[in-house]
C-alpha cells in the first residue's frame, strides 16, 4: 500500500526578506478556522479564551463569516470546545491545510501593498484590526492590519508561492539595504 502524502510547509524554503523599512516573512502554518453563522466578533473572542486559543485572533471575512488565525497547531479538543460553544449559532470549517499566512511589516509596508491592491490602507480608513477580502494583483487574499505598520495576507495554499515571489519582487524594488535571513 502506498504511503500517505506528508504535509510540507509550502513556503519552507523562503527566507525572511528584510530592509530598513520593510520585512517580509512566511508565518508558521498554525491554524486557520472559518466560522460561519449568527454570532459576533466579540462573542467569538470570548469563546476563544474559554476554549484555550490564547494567541488566536478573530478576523471578519464577510457577512456572518470570520477567520480565527494563530501560529500554533490546534488540539482536536480545542476545536471541539469552540464548536460546542457555538452549537446552534455557527459552524466551523478548518482551513489550516488550505491557506497560508504571510506577514509584511515596516514603515514602507502600506506603500508597498498599495501597489498591488485597491484597498485604501491609510490608517484612518483601514485601522488596526481591519480585514478585507480583496485581490493582490490577480490573487485573492484576506488582508488584515495587525498593527500600525504590520499586515498579514492569507492566501490559498496553491497561490502562496506565487504571491510570496511577487511580494519579494516588490520588496526588492523598494531600494537598497535589503537582506535575506534564513
mmCIF file with all atom_site columns, C-alpha atoms in Angstrom:
data_model
loop_
_atom_site.group_PDB
_atom_site.id
_atom_site.type_symbol
_atom_site.label_atom_id
_atom_site.label_alt_id
_atom_site.label_comp_id
_atom_site.label_asym_id
_atom_site.label_entity_id
_atom_site.label_seq_id
_atom_site.pdbx_PDB_ins_code
_atom_site.Cartn_x
_atom_site.Cartn_y
_atom_site.Cartn_z
_atom_site.occupancy
_atom_site.B_iso_or_equiv
_atom_site.pdbx_formal_charge
_atom_site.auth_seq_id
_atom_site.auth_comp_id
_atom_site.auth_asym_id
_atom_site.auth_atom_id
_atom_site.pdbx_PDB_model_num
ATOM 1   C CA . UNK A 1 1   ? 0.000   0.000  0.000  1.00 0.00 ? 1   UNK A CA 1
ATOM 2   C CA . UNK A 1 2   ? 1.481   3.405  -0.907 1.00 0.00 ? 2   UNK A CA 1
ATOM 3   C CA . UNK A 1 3   ? 2.454   5.764  1.858  1.00 0.00 ? 3   UNK A CA 1
ATOM 4   C CA . UNK A 1 4   ? 0.123   8.624  2.584  1.00 0.00 ? 4   UNK A CA 1
ATOM 5   C CA . UNK A 1 5   ? 1.343   12.038 1.461  1.00 0.00 ? 5   UNK A CA 1
ATOM 6   C CA . UNK A 1 6   ? 3.105   14.074 4.102  1.00 0.00 ? 6   UNK A CA 1
ATOM 7   C CA . UNK A 1 7   ? 2.394   17.718 4.726  1.00 0.00 ? 7   UNK A CA 1
ATOM 8   C CA . UNK A 1 8   ? 5.278   20.020 3.833  1.00 0.00 ? 8   UNK A CA 1
ATOM 9   C CA . UNK A 1 9   ? 5.142   23.749 4.581  1.00 0.00 ? 9   UNK A CA 1
ATOM 10  C CA . UNK A 1 10  ? 4.655   25.351 1.180  1.00 0.00 ? 10  UNK A CA 1
ATOM 11  C CA . UNK A 1 11  ? 6.942   28.326 1.906  1.00 0.00 ? 11  UNK A CA 1
ATOM 12  C CA . UNK A 1 12  ? 9.522   26.348 3.911  1.00 0.00 ? 12  UNK A CA 1
ATOM 13  C CA . UNK A 1 13  ? 12.387  27.291 1.587  1.00 0.00 ? 13  UNK A CA 1
ATOM 14  C CA . UNK A 1 14  ? 11.617  31.000 1.600  1.00 0.00 ? 14  UNK A CA 1
ATOM 15  C CA . UNK A 1 15  ? 13.856  33.189 3.701  1.00 0.00 ? 15  UNK A CA 1
ATOM 16  C CA . UNK A 1 16  ? 12.815  36.338 5.520  1.00 0.00 ? 16  UNK A CA 1
ATOM 17  C CA . UNK A 1 17  ? 13.443  39.382 3.347  1.00 0.00 ? 17  UNK A CA 1
ATOM 18  C CA . UNK A 1 18  ? 14.280  42.469 5.370  1.00 0.00 ? 18  UNK A CA 1
ATOM 19  C CA . UNK A 1 19  ? 15.402  46.035 4.902  1.00 0.00 ? 19  UNK A CA 1
ATOM 20  C CA . UNK A 1 20  ? 15.491  49.223 6.926  1.00 0.00 ? 20  UNK A CA 1
ATOM 21  C CA . UNK A 1 21  ? 11.791  49.971 6.300  1.00 0.00 ? 21  UNK A CA 1
ATOM 22  C CA . UNK A 1 22  ? 10.275  46.611 5.290  1.00 0.00 ? 22  UNK A CA 1
ATOM 23  C CA . UNK A 1 23  ? 10.125  42.961 6.379  1.00 0.00 ? 23  UNK A CA 1
ATOM 24  C CA . UNK A 1 24  ? 8.531   40.050 4.500  1.00 0.00 ? 24  UNK A CA 1
ATOM 25  C CA . UNK A 1 25  ? 8.123   36.640 6.114  1.00 0.00 ? 25  UNK A CA 1
ATOM 26  C CA . UNK A 1 26  ? 6.115   33.460 5.797  1.00 0.00 ? 26  UNK A CA 1
ATOM 27  C CA . UNK A 1 27  ? 4.279   32.717 9.045  1.00 0.00 ? 27  UNK A CA 1
ATOM 28  C CA . UNK A 1 28  ? 4.090   29.283 10.658 1.00 0.00 ? 28  UNK A CA 1
ATOM 29  C CA . UNK A 1 29  ? 1.353   27.036 9.311  1.00 0.00 ? 29  UNK A CA 1
ATOM 30  C CA . UNK A 1 30  ? -0.578  27.008 12.575 1.00 0.00 ? 30  UNK A CA 1
ATOM 31  C CA . UNK A 1 31  ? -4.365  27.132 12.452 1.00 0.00 ? 31  UNK A CA 1
ATOM 32  C CA . UNK A 1 32  ? -6.997  28.927 10.438 1.00 0.00 ? 32  UNK A CA 1
ATOM 33  C CA . UNK A 1 33  ? -10.644 28.215 11.186 1.00 0.00 ? 33  UNK A CA 1
ATOM 34  C CA . UNK A 1 34  ? -13.516 29.673 9.210  1.00 0.00 ? 34  UNK A CA 1
ATOM 35  C CA . UNK A 1 35  ? -16.605 30.439 11.298 1.00 0.00 ? 35  UNK A CA 1
ATOM 36  C CA . UNK A 1 36  ? -19.968 30.999 9.615  1.00 0.00 ? 36  UNK A CA 1
ATOM 37  C CA . UNK A 1 37  ? -23.191 31.866 11.389 1.00 0.00 ? 37  UNK A CA 1
ATOM 38  C CA . UNK A 1 38  ? -25.168 34.142 13.666 1.00 0.00 ? 38  UNK A CA 1
ATOM 39  C CA . UNK A 1 39  ? -22.504 35.297 16.110 1.00 0.00 ? 39  UNK A CA 1
ATOM 40  C CA . UNK A 1 40  ? -20.303 38.371 16.612 1.00 0.00 ? 40  UNK A CA 1
ATOM 41  C CA . UNK A 1 41  ? -16.582 39.081 16.736 1.00 0.00 ? 41  UNK A CA 1
ATOM 42  C CA . UNK A 1 42  ? -16.893 39.842 20.461 1.00 0.00 ? 42  UNK A CA 1
ATOM 43  C CA . UNK A 1 43  ? -18.710 36.579 21.171 1.00 0.00 ? 43  UNK A CA 1
ATOM 44  C CA . UNK A 1 44  ? -16.105 34.630 19.196 1.00 0.00 ? 44  UNK A CA 1
ATOM 45  C CA . UNK A 1 45  ? -13.254 36.287 21.116 1.00 0.00 ? 45  UNK A CA 1
ATOM 46  C CA . UNK A 1 46  ? -14.880 35.322 24.424 1.00 0.00 ? 46  UNK A CA 1
ATOM 47  C CA . UNK A 1 47  ? -15.316 31.701 23.294 1.00 0.00 ? 47  UNK A CA 1
ATOM 48  C CA . UNK A 1 48  ? -11.693 31.570 22.099 1.00 0.00 ? 48  UNK A CA 1
ATOM 49  C CA . UNK A 1 49  ? -10.391 32.349 25.563 1.00 0.00 ? 49  UNK A CA 1
ATOM 50  C CA . UNK A 1 50  ? -12.649 29.699 27.119 1.00 0.00 ? 50  UNK A CA 1
ATOM 51  C CA . UNK A 1 51  ? -11.540 27.070 24.561 1.00 0.00 ? 51  UNK A CA 1
ATOM 52  C CA . UNK A 1 52  ? -7.811  27.687 25.122 1.00 0.00 ? 52  UNK A CA 1
ATOM 53  C CA . UNK A 1 53  ? -6.999  29.715 21.998 1.00 0.00 ? 53  UNK A CA 1
ATOM 54  C CA . UNK A 1 54  ? -4.583  32.069 23.791 1.00 0.00 ? 54  UNK A CA 1
ATOM 55  C CA . UNK A 1 55  ? -2.768  33.540 20.790 1.00 0.00 ? 55  UNK A CA 1
ATOM 56  C CA . UNK A 1 56  ? -5.529  33.487 18.176 1.00 0.00 ? 56  UNK A CA 1
ATOM 57  C CA . UNK A 1 57  ? -7.241  36.447 16.564 1.00 0.00 ? 57  UNK A CA 1
ATOM 58  C CA . UNK A 1 58  ? -10.684 36.927 15.031 1.00 0.00 ? 58  UNK A CA 1
ATOM 59  C CA . UNK A 1 59  ? -10.860 38.476 11.551 1.00 0.00 ? 59  UNK A CA 1
ATOM 60  C CA . UNK A 1 60  ? -14.044 39.443 9.713  1.00 0.00 ? 60  UNK A CA 1
ATOM 61  C CA . UNK A 1 61  ? -14.279 37.681 6.334  1.00 0.00 ? 61  UNK A CA 1
ATOM 62  C CA . UNK A 1 62  ? -17.715 38.735 5.071  1.00 0.00 ? 62  UNK A CA 1
ATOM 63  C CA . UNK A 1 63  ? -21.310 38.791 6.233  1.00 0.00 ? 63  UNK A CA 1
ATOM 64  C CA . UNK A 1 64  ? -21.515 36.482 9.265  1.00 0.00 ? 64  UNK A CA 1
ATOM 65  C CA . UNK A 1 65  ? -18.101 34.997 8.430  1.00 0.00 ? 65  UNK A CA 1
ATOM 66  C CA . UNK A 1 66  ? -14.813 35.166 10.336 1.00 0.00 ? 66  UNK A CA 1
ATOM 67  C CA . UNK A 1 67  ? -11.393 33.582 10.296 1.00 0.00 ? 67  UNK A CA 1
ATOM 68  C CA . UNK A 1 68  ? -9.704  32.570 13.534 1.00 0.00 ? 68  UNK A CA 1
ATOM 69  C CA . UNK A 1 69  ? -5.953  32.607 12.942 1.00 0.00 ? 69  UNK A CA 1
ATOM 70  C CA . UNK A 1 70  ? -2.981  31.605 15.053 1.00 0.00 ? 70  UNK A CA 1
ATOM 71  C CA . UNK A 1 71  ? 0.555   30.261 14.758 1.00 0.00 ? 71  UNK A CA 1
ATOM 72  C CA . UNK A 1 72  ? 0.086   27.104 16.850 1.00 0.00 ? 72  UNK A CA 1
ATOM 73  C CA . UNK A 1 73  ? -1.399  23.790 15.723 1.00 0.00 ? 73  UNK A CA 1
ATOM 74  C CA . UNK A 1 74  ? -4.661  23.026 17.499 1.00 0.00 ? 74  UNK A CA 1
ATOM 75  C CA . UNK A 1 75  ? -5.541  20.042 19.585 1.00 0.00 ? 75  UNK A CA 1
ATOM 76  C CA . UNK A 1 76  ? -8.772  18.400 18.443 1.00 0.00 ? 76  UNK A CA 1
ATOM 77  C CA . UNK A 1 77  ? -10.256 19.136 21.845 1.00 0.00 ? 77  UNK A CA 1
ATOM 78  C CA . UNK A 1 78  ? -9.811  22.900 21.327 1.00 0.00 ? 78  UNK A CA 1
ATOM 79  C CA . UNK A 1 79  ? -11.702 22.888 18.048 1.00 0.00 ? 79  UNK A CA 1
ATOM 80  C CA . UNK A 1 80  ? -14.447 20.690 19.561 1.00 0.00 ? 80  UNK A CA 1
ATOM 81  C CA . UNK A 1 81  ? -14.760 23.020 22.575 1.00 0.00 ? 81  UNK A CA 1
ATOM 82  C CA . UNK A 1 82  ? -15.233 26.004 20.264 1.00 0.00 ? 82  UNK A CA 1
ATOM 83  C CA . UNK A 1 83  ? -17.713 24.095 18.078 1.00 0.00 ? 83  UNK A CA 1
ATOM 84  C CA . UNK A 1 84  ? -19.689 23.073 21.183 1.00 0.00 ? 84  UNK A CA 1
ATOM 85  C CA . UNK A 1 85  ? -19.759 26.681 22.443 1.00 0.00 ? 85  UNK A CA 1
ATOM 86  C CA . UNK A 1 86  ? -21.114 27.882 19.086 1.00 0.00 ? 86  UNK A CA 1
ATOM 87  C CA . UNK A 1 87  ? -23.543 24.975 18.538 1.00 0.00 ? 87  UNK A CA 1
ATOM 88  C CA . UNK A 1 88  ? -26.819 26.120 17.031 1.00 0.00 ? 88  UNK A CA 1
ATOM 89  C CA . UNK A 1 89  ? -25.462 29.564 16.085 1.00 0.00 ? 89  UNK A CA 1
ATOM 90  C CA . UNK A 1 90  ? -22.375 28.998 13.953 1.00 0.00 ? 90  UNK A CA 1
ATOM 91  C CA . UNK A 1 91  ? -20.364 26.337 12.159 1.00 0.00 ? 91  UNK A CA 1
ATOM 92  C CA . UNK A 1 92  ? -16.593 25.864 11.989 1.00 0.00 ? 92  UNK A CA 1
ATOM 93  C CA . UNK A 1 93  ? -14.571 24.717 8.989  1.00 0.00 ? 93  UNK A CA 1
ATOM 94  C CA . UNK A 1 94  ? -10.857 24.039 9.463  1.00 0.00 ? 94  UNK A CA 1
ATOM 95  C CA . UNK A 1 95  ? -8.962  25.808 6.662  1.00 0.00 ? 95  UNK A CA 1
ATOM 96  C CA . UNK A 1 96  ? -5.480  25.260 8.148  1.00 0.00 ? 96  UNK A CA 1
ATOM 97  C CA . UNK A 1 97  ? -4.396  22.829 5.440  1.00 0.00 ? 97  UNK A CA 1
ATOM 98  C CA . UNK A 1 98  ? -5.527  25.050 2.572  1.00 0.00 ? 98  UNK A CA 1
ATOM 99  C CA . UNK A 1 99  ? -4.381  28.578 3.402  1.00 0.00 ? 99  UNK A CA 1
ATOM 100 C CA . UNK A 1 100 ? -1.034  30.230 4.116  1.00 0.00 ? 100 UNK A CA 1
ATOM 101 C CA . UNK A 1 101 ? -0.327  33.435 6.055  1.00 0.00 ? 101 UNK A CA 1
ATOM 102 C CA . UNK A 1 102 ? 2.355   35.966 5.045  1.00 0.00 ? 102 UNK A CA 1
ATOM 103 C CA . UNK A 1 103 ? 3.381   38.996 7.137  1.00 0.00 ? 103 UNK A CA 1
ATOM 104 C CA . UNK A 1 104 ? 4.615   42.318 5.779  1.00 0.00 ? 104 UNK A CA 1
ATOM 105 C CA . UNK A 1 105 ? 5.733   44.948 8.258  1.00 0.00 ? 105 UNK A CA 1
ATOM 106 C CA . UNK A 1 106 ? 7.672   48.176 8.477  1.00 0.00 ? 106 UNK A CA 1
ATOM 107 C CA . UNK A 1 107 ? 7.173   51.814 7.593  1.00 0.00 ? 107 UNK A CA 1
ATOM 108 C CA . UNK A 1 108 ? 7.077   51.011 3.839  1.00 0.00 ? 108 UNK A CA 1
ATOM 109 C CA . UNK A 1 109 ? 4.616   48.107 4.152  1.00 0.00 ? 109 UNK A CA 1
ATOM 110 C CA . UNK A 1 110 ? 1.412   50.051 3.380  1.00 0.00 ? 110 UNK A CA 1
ATOM 111 C CA . UNK A 1 111 ? 3.004   51.881 0.457  1.00 0.00 ? 111 UNK A CA 1
ATOM 112 C CA . UNK A 1 112 ? 4.261   48.585 -0.997 1.00 0.00 ? 112 UNK A CA 1
ATOM 113 C CA . UNK A 1 113 ? 0.905   46.837 -0.526 1.00 0.00 ? 113 UNK A CA 1
ATOM 114 C CA . UNK A 1 114 ? -0.883  49.746 -2.217 1.00 0.00 ? 114 UNK A CA 1
ATOM 115 C CA . UNK A 1 115 ? 0.983   48.789 -5.394 1.00 0.00 ? 115 UNK A CA 1
ATOM 116 C CA . UNK A 1 116 ? -0.947  45.506 -5.547 1.00 0.00 ? 116 UNK A CA 1
ATOM 117 C CA . UNK A 1 117 ? -4.363  46.105 -4.016 1.00 0.00 ? 117 UNK A CA 1
ATOM 118 C CA . UNK A 1 118 ? -7.203  48.597 -4.350 1.00 0.00 ? 118 UNK A CA 1
ATOM 119 C CA . UNK A 1 119 ? -7.856  48.688 -0.579 1.00 0.00 ? 119 UNK A CA 1
ATOM 120 C CA . UNK A 1 120 ? -7.178  52.143 0.888  1.00 0.00 ? 120 UNK A CA 1
ATOM 121 C CA . UNK A 1 121 ? -4.609  51.293 3.568  1.00 0.00 ? 121 UNK A CA 1
ATOM 122 C CA . UNK A 1 122 ? -4.460  54.752 5.115  1.00 0.00 ? 122 UNK A CA 1
ATOM 123 C CA . UNK A 1 123 ? -4.657  54.280 8.889  1.00 0.00 ? 123 UNK A CA 1
ATOM 124 C CA . UNK A 1 124 ? -7.828  56.414 9.104  1.00 0.00 ? 124 UNK A CA 1
ATOM 125 C CA . UNK A 1 125 ? -9.638  54.181 6.572  1.00 0.00 ? 125 UNK A CA 1
ATOM 126 C CA . UNK A 1 126 ? -8.119  50.802 7.456  1.00 0.00 ? 126 UNK A CA 1
ATOM 127 C CA . UNK A 1 127 ? -7.308  50.924 11.195 1.00 0.00 ? 127 UNK A CA 1
ATOM 128 C CA . UNK A 1 128 ? -5.637  48.216 13.273 1.00 0.00 ? 128 UNK A CA 1
ATOM 129 C CA . UNK A 1 129 ? -7.819  45.104 13.360 1.00 0.00 ? 129 UNK A CA 1
ATOM 130 C CA . UNK A 1 130 ? -9.370  45.809 9.944  1.00 0.00 ? 130 UNK A CA 1
ATOM 131 C CA . UNK A 1 131 ? -9.637  42.986 7.481  1.00 0.00 ? 131 UNK A CA 1
ATOM 132 C CA . UNK A 1 132 ? -10.733 42.833 3.841  1.00 0.00 ? 132 UNK A CA 1
ATOM 133 C CA . UNK A 1 133 ? -11.173 40.114 1.257  1.00 0.00 ? 133 UNK A CA 1
ATOM 134 C CA . UNK A 1 134 ? -9.509  41.564 -1.845 1.00 0.00 ? 134 UNK A CA 1
ATOM 135 C CA . UNK A 1 135 ? -7.161  40.903 -4.731 1.00 0.00 ? 135 UNK A CA 1
ATOM 136 C CA . UNK A 1 136 ? -3.420  41.407 -4.654 1.00 0.00 ? 136 UNK A CA 1
ATOM 137 C CA . UNK A 1 137 ? -2.630  41.612 -8.338 1.00 0.00 ? 137 UNK A CA 1
ATOM 138 C CA . UNK A 1 138 ? -4.607  38.654 -9.662 1.00 0.00 ? 138 UNK A CA 1
ATOM 139 C CA . UNK A 1 139 ? -4.531  36.614 -6.426 1.00 0.00 ? 139 UNK A CA 1
ATOM 140 C CA . UNK A 1 140 ? -7.401  36.560 -3.927 1.00 0.00 ? 140 UNK A CA 1
ATOM 141 C CA . UNK A 1 141 ? -6.249  37.292 -0.359 1.00 0.00 ? 141 UNK A CA 1
ATOM 142 C CA . UNK A 1 142 ? -7.562  38.301 3.012  1.00 0.00 ? 142 UNK A CA 1
ATOM 143 C CA . UNK A 1 143 ? -5.644  41.422 4.005  1.00 0.00 ? 143 UNK A CA 1
ATOM 144 C CA . UNK A 1 144 ? -5.507  42.246 7.728  1.00 0.00 ? 144 UNK A CA 1
ATOM 145 C CA . UNK A 1 145 ? -3.869  45.165 9.527  1.00 0.00 ? 145 UNK A CA 1
ATOM 146 C CA . UNK A 1 146 ? -2.290  43.712 12.681 1.00 0.00 ? 146 UNK A CA 1
ATOM 147 C CA . UNK A 1 147 ? -0.631  46.928 13.835 1.00 0.00 ? 147 UNK A CA 1
ATOM 148 C CA . UNK A 1 148 ? 0.192   50.420 12.673 1.00 0.00 ? 148 UNK A CA 1
ATOM 149 C CA . UNK A 1 149 ? 2.864   49.133 10.251 1.00 0.00 ? 149 UNK A CA 1
ATOM 150 C CA . UNK A 1 150 ? 2.079   45.403 10.346 1.00 0.00 ? 150 UNK A CA 1
ATOM 151 C CA . UNK A 1 151 ? -0.052  43.495 7.807  1.00 0.00 ? 151 UNK A CA 1
ATOM 152 C CA . UNK A 1 152 ? -0.916  39.881 7.128  1.00 0.00 ? 152 UNK A CA 1
ATOM 153 C CA . UNK A 1 153 ? -2.066  38.329 3.868  1.00 0.00 ? 153 UNK A CA 1
ATOM 154 C CA . UNK A 1 154 ? -3.891  34.996 3.961  1.00 0.00 ? 154 UNK A CA 1
ATOM 155 C CA . UNK A 1 155 ? -3.876  33.192 0.627  1.00 0.00 ? 155 UNK A CA 1
ATOM 156 C CA . UNK A 1 156 ? -4.955  29.834 -0.761 1.00 0.00 ? 156 UNK A CA 1
ATOM 157 C CA . UNK A 1 157 ? -2.112  27.334 -0.458 1.00 0.00 ? 157 UNK A CA 1
ATOM 158 C CA . UNK A 1 158 ? -1.814  26.804 -4.221 1.00 0.00 ? 158 UNK A CA 1
ATOM 159 C CA . UNK A 1 159 ? -1.194  30.550 -4.769 1.00 0.00 ? 159 UNK A CA 1
ATOM 160 C CA . UNK A 1 160 ? 1.141   31.117 -1.794 1.00 0.00 ? 160 UNK A CA 1
ATOM 161 C CA . UNK A 1 161 ? 4.434   30.660 -3.610 1.00 0.00 ? 161 UNK A CA 1
ATOM 162 C CA . UNK A 1 162 ? 3.404   32.911 -6.495 1.00 0.00 ? 162 UNK A CA 1
ATOM 163 C CA . UNK A 1 163 ? 2.200   35.628 -4.091 1.00 0.00 ? 163 UNK A CA 1
ATOM 164 C CA . UNK A 1 164 ? 5.369   35.400 -1.994 1.00 0.00 ? 164 UNK A CA 1
ATOM 165 C CA . UNK A 1 165 ? 7.564   35.775 -5.093 1.00 0.00 ? 165 UNK A CA 1
ATOM 166 C CA . UNK A 1 166 ? 5.518   38.783 -6.241 1.00 0.00 ? 166 UNK A CA 1
ATOM 167 C CA . UNK A 1 167 ? 5.925   40.352 -2.795 1.00 0.00 ? 167 UNK A CA 1
ATOM 168 C CA . UNK A 1 168 ? 9.680   39.613 -2.852 1.00 0.00 ? 168 UNK A CA 1
ATOM 169 C CA . UNK A 1 169 ? 9.948   41.485 -6.150 1.00 0.00 ? 169 UNK A CA 1
ATOM 170 C CA . UNK A 1 170 ? 8.105   44.479 -4.680 1.00 0.00 ? 170 UNK A CA 1
ATOM 171 C CA . UNK A 1 171 ? 10.282  44.477 -1.534 1.00 0.00 ? 171 UNK A CA 1
ATOM 172 C CA . UNK A 1 172 ? 13.489  44.386 -3.582 1.00 0.00 ? 172 UNK A CA 1
ATOM 173 C CA . UNK A 1 173 ? 12.187  47.232 -5.759 1.00 0.00 ? 173 UNK A CA 1
ATOM 174 C CA . UNK A 1 174 ? 11.918  49.362 -2.578 1.00 0.00 ? 174 UNK A CA 1
ATOM 175 C CA . UNK A 1 175 ? 15.629  50.017 -2.906 1.00 0.00 ? 175 UNK A CA 1
ATOM 176 C CA . UNK A 1 176 ? 18.987  49.261 -1.317 1.00 0.00 ? 176 UNK A CA 1
ATOM 177 C CA . UNK A 1 177 ? 19.549  47.818 2.112  1.00 0.00 ? 177 UNK A CA 1
ATOM 178 C CA . UNK A 1 178 ? 17.540  44.592 1.629  1.00 0.00 ? 178 UNK A CA 1
ATOM 179 C CA . UNK A 1 179 ? 18.954  41.359 3.030  1.00 0.00 ? 179 UNK A CA 1
ATOM 180 C CA . UNK A 1 180 ? 17.784  37.777 3.498  1.00 0.00 ? 180 UNK A CA 1
ATOM 181 C CA . UNK A 1 181 ? 17.617  35.940 6.817  1.00 0.00 ? 181 UNK A CA 1
ATOM 182 C CA . UNK A 1 182 ? 17.452  32.158 6.635  1.00 0.00 ? 182 UNK A CA 1
#
